Amino acid sequence: MSNLAPLNEAIKKGNRNEAKRLVTEAIAAKLPPREILDAMVAAMDEIGARFQRNEVFVPEMLIASRAMKEALAILEPTLVKAGITPEFTAVIGTVQGDLHDIGKNLVAMMWKGANFAVVDLGTNVSPEAFVKAAQEHKAKIVGLSGLLTTTMPAMKQAVEALRKAGLPGLKVMIGGAPITAEFAKEIGADGFSPDAASAVDLARKLAVA
Amino acid sequence: MTKLTSQERVSRAFAHKPHDRVPRSESFWPDTITRWKKEGLMGGSREVLELLETDFHNINWLWPRPFPGDEQLVSEDAETHVVRDESGRLLRRWKHKSGTPEHLGFECDSREIWEKKYKPAFMETGLQINPAATMRAYREGRGKGRWCMLNAVESFEQTRAIIGDEVTMIAMAEDPDWVRDISQTVTDIALQNLDAAMATGITPDGLFVYGDMAFKTATFCSPQMYKDLIWPDHKRFADWAHAHRMKFIYHTDGNVNNAIDLYLEAGFDCLQPLECKAGMDIRKLCPKYGDKMAFFGNIDVMAMKDNNLAVIEHEIASKFAAGMKTNAYIYHSDHSVPPQVSWETYKAVIELVKKYGQY
């Protein structure tokens, strides 16, 4: 790990050019791709933890995510060759009747940074579209986002549709301004996340549960 | 205490001096008013505010745009339409209901485009406030004895509207001078417009500046970054208000607990609407800051949405008890009343506000 510390640091600092240079060097030096990936994911994990402690904020989280994304794109062919795939697939979208996208986009970005394969369905997503995407991509996680109190019932409908589809092992997590852990329990979701960084921890936890 | 006029009441609240009852104001989603009309409301939001006996009177609406009047329809479907708006952003909006738009794209996504196109466009737009209409609204408010306030959008909300959330936040980290330039430019324009309103001879009581700088768990950026990049322009608004003998009210959604000391340093007189679901709670804020700042709002719309009067009464009674101890509390929901709230319920809310708001 010690020779990958500068790469880890570059991602944490959001220094994308340095991260791309260092990942290229690591590949050229034939370091094990799993170790390279782990060093990068560890950087994002630390950023997420610091975000939850209010030590870093959205700007720092965004530049770290961007550095991760660009460095990961360079590493990806090497990972594929080595048979290393993303941890799992997560589908995300803002529920039907709601066009709000900021929170959903942040979660998608953090999930990609954590090496999940992310399918972003956008906004105003119907329950049927969530089911279809979860089936098609064999998702382990579906994330439902909503800003408005008026669209909370749509979240319930999406959870019901996903349950009815009976997809084995699928976990549903929810988030958004009016959403609480109590509401998640009430509508039968598997979890609630108050922010984008916690959404990474929760998705990982749910995926192995 | 004898009954005060609205202007006297709110002025005394801002001075943290005893007054007769808690001052009142409210906001509603348009769909809420549509529902209430079906349930017997005669009129619209104006009539609801009359029933509430609001103490506030907005005399203008100011959101300077780089391309005023130039909104173009790009596409539409049965439910939504996509427009290129007056700030140059591509938005998807609902056709038949209220709600926040989806942000599909921002033409101004680089410093070069800002400097070559958007900044000059802002500088060339001239006045975007209507001084005559502002004067008329002011006279109407004064005629009703209300506390009259000018309104303006602040520079962080403006920046996000021009270059988008993602570019804004990345620029805050990587190109802070650019963010300072946008913030200063749009604040200059806003203050020029407010000066033009004042040139009509009006003497409003306050300046209400709105712009969200936080989300559910924290401010978007660190307090230090806020202090470096946006706060100087917030302070300019507060200084401008005070120079005109007005009070300064700042509206932001989200959890801003970590920024209140900076608000006080800038001279903010009042914070609104204190969003409960983001962790704002006047029962905790009043003991700490109640002698330095007025609090406006914090009645949880989530407590209203189930139309359970016992829950609503507890919310109002407990928050009013905390706020009224400071002599500087103003009633408002913690956001906008949502359409789950029935007209019967909201009429009961008004009665509870009257019952518990009497000093």
Coordinates of N, CA and C in Angstrom, one line a residue, chain A residues 14-16 51 54-55 57-60 62-63 66 96-102 104-106 109 122-124 147-153 176-180 192-196, chain B residues 29 31 79-80 92-94 97-104 160 165-167 169-170 172-174 215-223 225 258 275 277-278 301-302 305 338-340:
Chain A
G14 N -8.5 15.5 -4.4 CA -9.3 15.9 -5.6 C -8.3 16.3 -6.7
N15 N -7.1 15.9 -6.6 CA -6.1 16.3 -7.7 C -6.2 15.3 -8.8
R16 N -7.1 15.6 -9.8 CA -7.4 14.6 -10.8 C -6.2 14.3 -11.7
F51 N -16.7 13.5 5.4 CA -17.9 14.3 5.0 C -19.0 14.1 6.1
N54 N -18.5 16.2 9.0 CA -18.5 17.6 8.7 C -17.0 18.2 8.7
E55 N -16.1 17.3 8.3 CA -14.7 17.8 8.2 C -14.4 18.2 6.7
F57 N -16.8 19.1 2.9 CA -18.1 19.4 2.5 C -18.3 19.0 1.0
V58 N -19.4 19.5 0.4 CA -19.7 19.0 -0.9 C -18.6 19.4 -1.9
P59 N -18.0 20.6 -1.9 CA -17.0 20.9 -2.9 C -15.8 19.9 -2.9
E60 N -15.3 19.6 -1.7 CA -14.2 18.7 -1.5 C -14.6 17.2 -2.0
L62 N -16.9 16.5 -4.1 CA -17.1 16.4 -5.6 C -15.8 16.3 -6.3
I63 N -14.8 17.1 -5.9 CA -13.5 17.0 -6.6 C -12.8 15.7 -6.4
R66 N -14.6 13.2 -8.7 CA -14.2 13.4 -10.1 C -12.8 12.8 -10.3
Q96 N -41.4 8.9 -9.0 CA -42.4 9.5 -9.9 C -43.1 10.7 -9.3
G97 N -43.2 11.8 -10.1 CA -43.8 13.0 -9.6 C -42.8 14.0 -9.0
D98 N -41.6 13.7 -9.1 CA -40.5 14.5 -8.5 C -39.4 14.7 -9.5
L99 N -39.0 16.0 -9.8 CA -38.0 16.2 -10.7 C -36.6 16.6 -10.1
H100 N -36.6 16.6 -8.8 CA -35.4 17.0 -8.0 C -34.3 16.1 -8.3
D101 N -33.1 16.6 -8.5 CA -32.0 15.7 -9.0 C -30.7 15.9 -8.2
I102 N -30.6 16.9 -7.4 CA -29.2 17.2 -6.8 C -28.8 16.1 -5.9
K104 N -29.9 13.0 -5.6 CA -29.7 11.8 -6.3 C -28.4 11.7 -7.1
N105 N -28.0 12.8 -7.7 CA -26.7 12.9 -8.5 C -25.5 12.7 -7.6
L106 N -25.6 13.3 -6.4 CA -24.5 13.2 -5.4 C -24.3 11.8 -5.0
M109 N -22.8 9.7 -7.7 CA -21.4 10.0 -7.9 C -20.6 9.3 -6.8
G122 N -32.5 8.7 -13.7 CA -32.9 10.1 -13.8 C -34.0 10.4 -12.8
T123 N -34.9 11.3 -13.2 CA -36.0 11.8 -12.3 C -37.3 11.3 -12.8
N124 N -38.4 11.5 -12.0 CA -39.7 11.2 -12.3 C -39.8 9.7 -12.8
L147 N -37.6 14.7 -3.0 CA -37.5 15.9 -2.2 C -38.8 16.4 -1.6
L148 N -39.9 16.1 -2.2 CA -41.1 16.7 -1.8 C -42.0 15.8 -0.9
T149 N -42.6 16.4 0.0 CA -43.5 15.6 0.9 C -44.6 15.0 0.0
T150 N -45.0 15.6 -1.0 CA -46.1 15.1 -1.9 C -45.7 13.9 -2.7
T151 N -44.4 13.6 -2.8 CA -44.0 12.4 -3.6 C -43.6 11.3 -2.6
M152 N -43.7 11.5 -1.4 CA -43.5 10.3 -0.4 C -44.3 9.1 -0.7
P153 N -45.6 9.3 -1.1 CA -46.4 8.1 -1.4 C -45.9 7.4 -2.7
G176 N -33.7 11.7 1.0 CA -34.3 12.9 0.5 C -34.7 13.8 1.7
A177 N -34.9 15.1 1.4 CA -35.2 16.0 2.5 C -36.3 15.6 3.5
P178 N -37.4 15.1 3.1 CA -38.5 14.8 4.1 C -38.4 13.4 4.7
I179 N -37.4 12.6 4.2 CA -37.4 11.2 4.5 C -36.7 11.0 5.9
T180 N -37.2 10.0 6.6 CA -36.7 9.7 7.9 C -36.5 8.1 8.0
F192 N -32.5 3.9 5.2 CA -32.6 5.3 4.9 C -31.2 5.9 5.1
S193 N -30.9 6.8 4.2 CA -29.6 7.5 4.4 C -29.8 9.0 4.3
P194 N -29.2 9.7 5.3 CA -29.4 11.1 5.4 C -28.5 11.9 4.4
D195 N -27.5 11.3 3.9 CA -26.6 12.1 3.0 C -25.8 11.1 2.0
A196 N -25.2 11.7 1.1 CA -24.5 10.9 0.0 C -23.4 10.0 0.5
Chain B
W29 N -47.3 26.0 -1.1 CA -47.2 25.5 -2.4 C -48.4 25.9 -3.2
D31 N -50.1 24.2 -5.2 CA -51.1 23.0 -5.2 C -51.9 23.0 -3.9
E79 N -46.7 15.8 -19.6 CA -46.6 16.3 -18.2 C -45.6 17.4 -18.0
T80 N -44.6 17.6 -18.8 CA -43.6 18.6 -18.5 C -43.2 19.4 -19.8
R92 N -36.4 21.2 -16.8 CA -37.6 20.6 -17.0 C -38.6 20.9 -15.9
R93 N -39.8 21.4 -16.3 CA -40.7 21.8 -15.3 C -42.0 21.1 -15.5
W94 N -42.8 20.9 -14.4 CA -44.1 20.4 -14.5 C -45.0 21.4 -15.2
K97 N -48.5 21.2 -12.2 CA -48.4 21.2 -10.8 C -47.1 21.9 -10.3
S98 N -47.0 22.2 -9.0 CA -45.9 22.8 -8.5 C -44.8 21.8 -8.1
G99 N -43.6 22.3 -7.9 CA -42.5 21.4 -7.5 C -41.2 22.0 -8.1
T100 N -40.1 21.4 -7.6 CA -38.8 22.0 -8.1 C -38.5 21.4 -9.5
P101 N -37.8 22.2 -10.3 CA -37.5 21.7 -11.7 C -36.3 20.7 -11.7
E102 N -36.2 20.0 -12.8 CA -35.0 19.2 -13.0 C -34.0 20.0 -13.8
H103 N -32.7 20.0 -13.4 CA -31.7 20.8 -14.1 C -31.0 19.9 -15.1
L104 N -31.3 20.2 -16.4 CA -30.8 19.4 -17.5 C -29.5 19.9 -18.1
R160 N -25.4 29.3 -8.4 CA -25.9 27.9 -8.7 C -26.8 27.9 -9.9
D165 N -25.1 23.5 -9.9 CA -24.6 23.1 -8.6 C -23.2 22.5 -8.7
E166 N -23.0 21.6 -9.6 CA -21.7 20.8 -9.7 C -20.6 21.8 -10.0
V167 N -20.8 22.6 -11.1 CA -19.7 23.5 -11.5 C -19.4 24.5 -10.4
M169 N -19.8 24.1 -7.1 CA -19.1 23.5 -5.9 C -17.6 23.2 -6.3
I170 N -17.5 22.7 -7.5 CA -16.1 22.4 -8.0 C -15.3 23.7 -8.1
M172 N -15.7 26.4 -6.4 CA -15.4 26.9 -5.0 C -14.1 26.3 -4.5
A173 N -13.9 25.0 -4.9 CA -12.7 24.4 -4.5 C -11.5 24.7 -5.3
E174 N -11.7 24.8 -6.7 CA -10.6 24.9 -7.6 C -10.4 26.3 -8.2
F215 N -28.1 21.8 3.0 CA -29.0 20.6 2.7 C -29.4 20.0 4.1
K216 N -29.8 18.8 4.0 CA -30.4 18.1 5.2 C -29.4 18.1 6.5
T217 N -28.1 17.8 6.2 CA -27.3 17.6 7.4 C -26.2 18.7 7.6
A218 N -26.0 19.6 6.6 CA -25.0 20.6 6.8 C -25.1 21.7 5.7
T219 N -24.2 22.7 5.8 CA -24.1 23.7 4.7 C -23.4 23.0 3.6
F220 N -23.6 23.4 2.3 CA -23.0 22.8 1.2 C -21.5 22.9 1.3
C221 N -21.0 24.1 1.7 CA -19.5 24.2 1.8 C -19.2 24.5 3.3
S222 N -17.9 24.5 3.6 CA -17.5 24.7 5.0 C -17.7 26.1 5.4
P223 N -17.9 26.4 6.7 CA -18.0 27.8 7.1 C -16.9 28.7 6.6
M225 N -15.1 28.3 3.8 CA -15.3 28.6 2.4 C -16.4 29.6 2.2
N258 N -24.1 25.4 11.6 CA -22.6 25.8 11.7 C -22.3 27.1 11.1
E275 N -35.6 25.1 8.9 CA -36.2 23.8 8.4 C -36.0 22.7 9.4
K277 N -36.8 19.5 9.4 CA -36.3 18.2 8.9 C -34.8 18.2 8.6
A278 N -34.2 19.4 8.6 CA -32.8 19.5 8.5 C -32.1 19.7 9.8
V301 N -43.7 21.5 8.8 CA -44.7 21.1 7.9 C -45.0 19.6 8.0
M302 N -44.0 18.8 8.4 CA -44.2 17.4 8.5 C -45.2 17.1 9.7
K305 N -48.7 17.7 8.0 CA -49.1 17.0 6.8 C -50.1 15.8 7.1
P338 N -47.6 22.2 2.6 CA -47.8 21.3 1.5 C -49.2 20.9 1.3
P339 N -49.6 20.4 0.1 CA -50.9 20.1 -0.2 C -51.6 18.9 0.5
Q340 N -50.8 18.3 1.3 CA -51.4 17.2 2.2 C -52.2 17.8 3.3

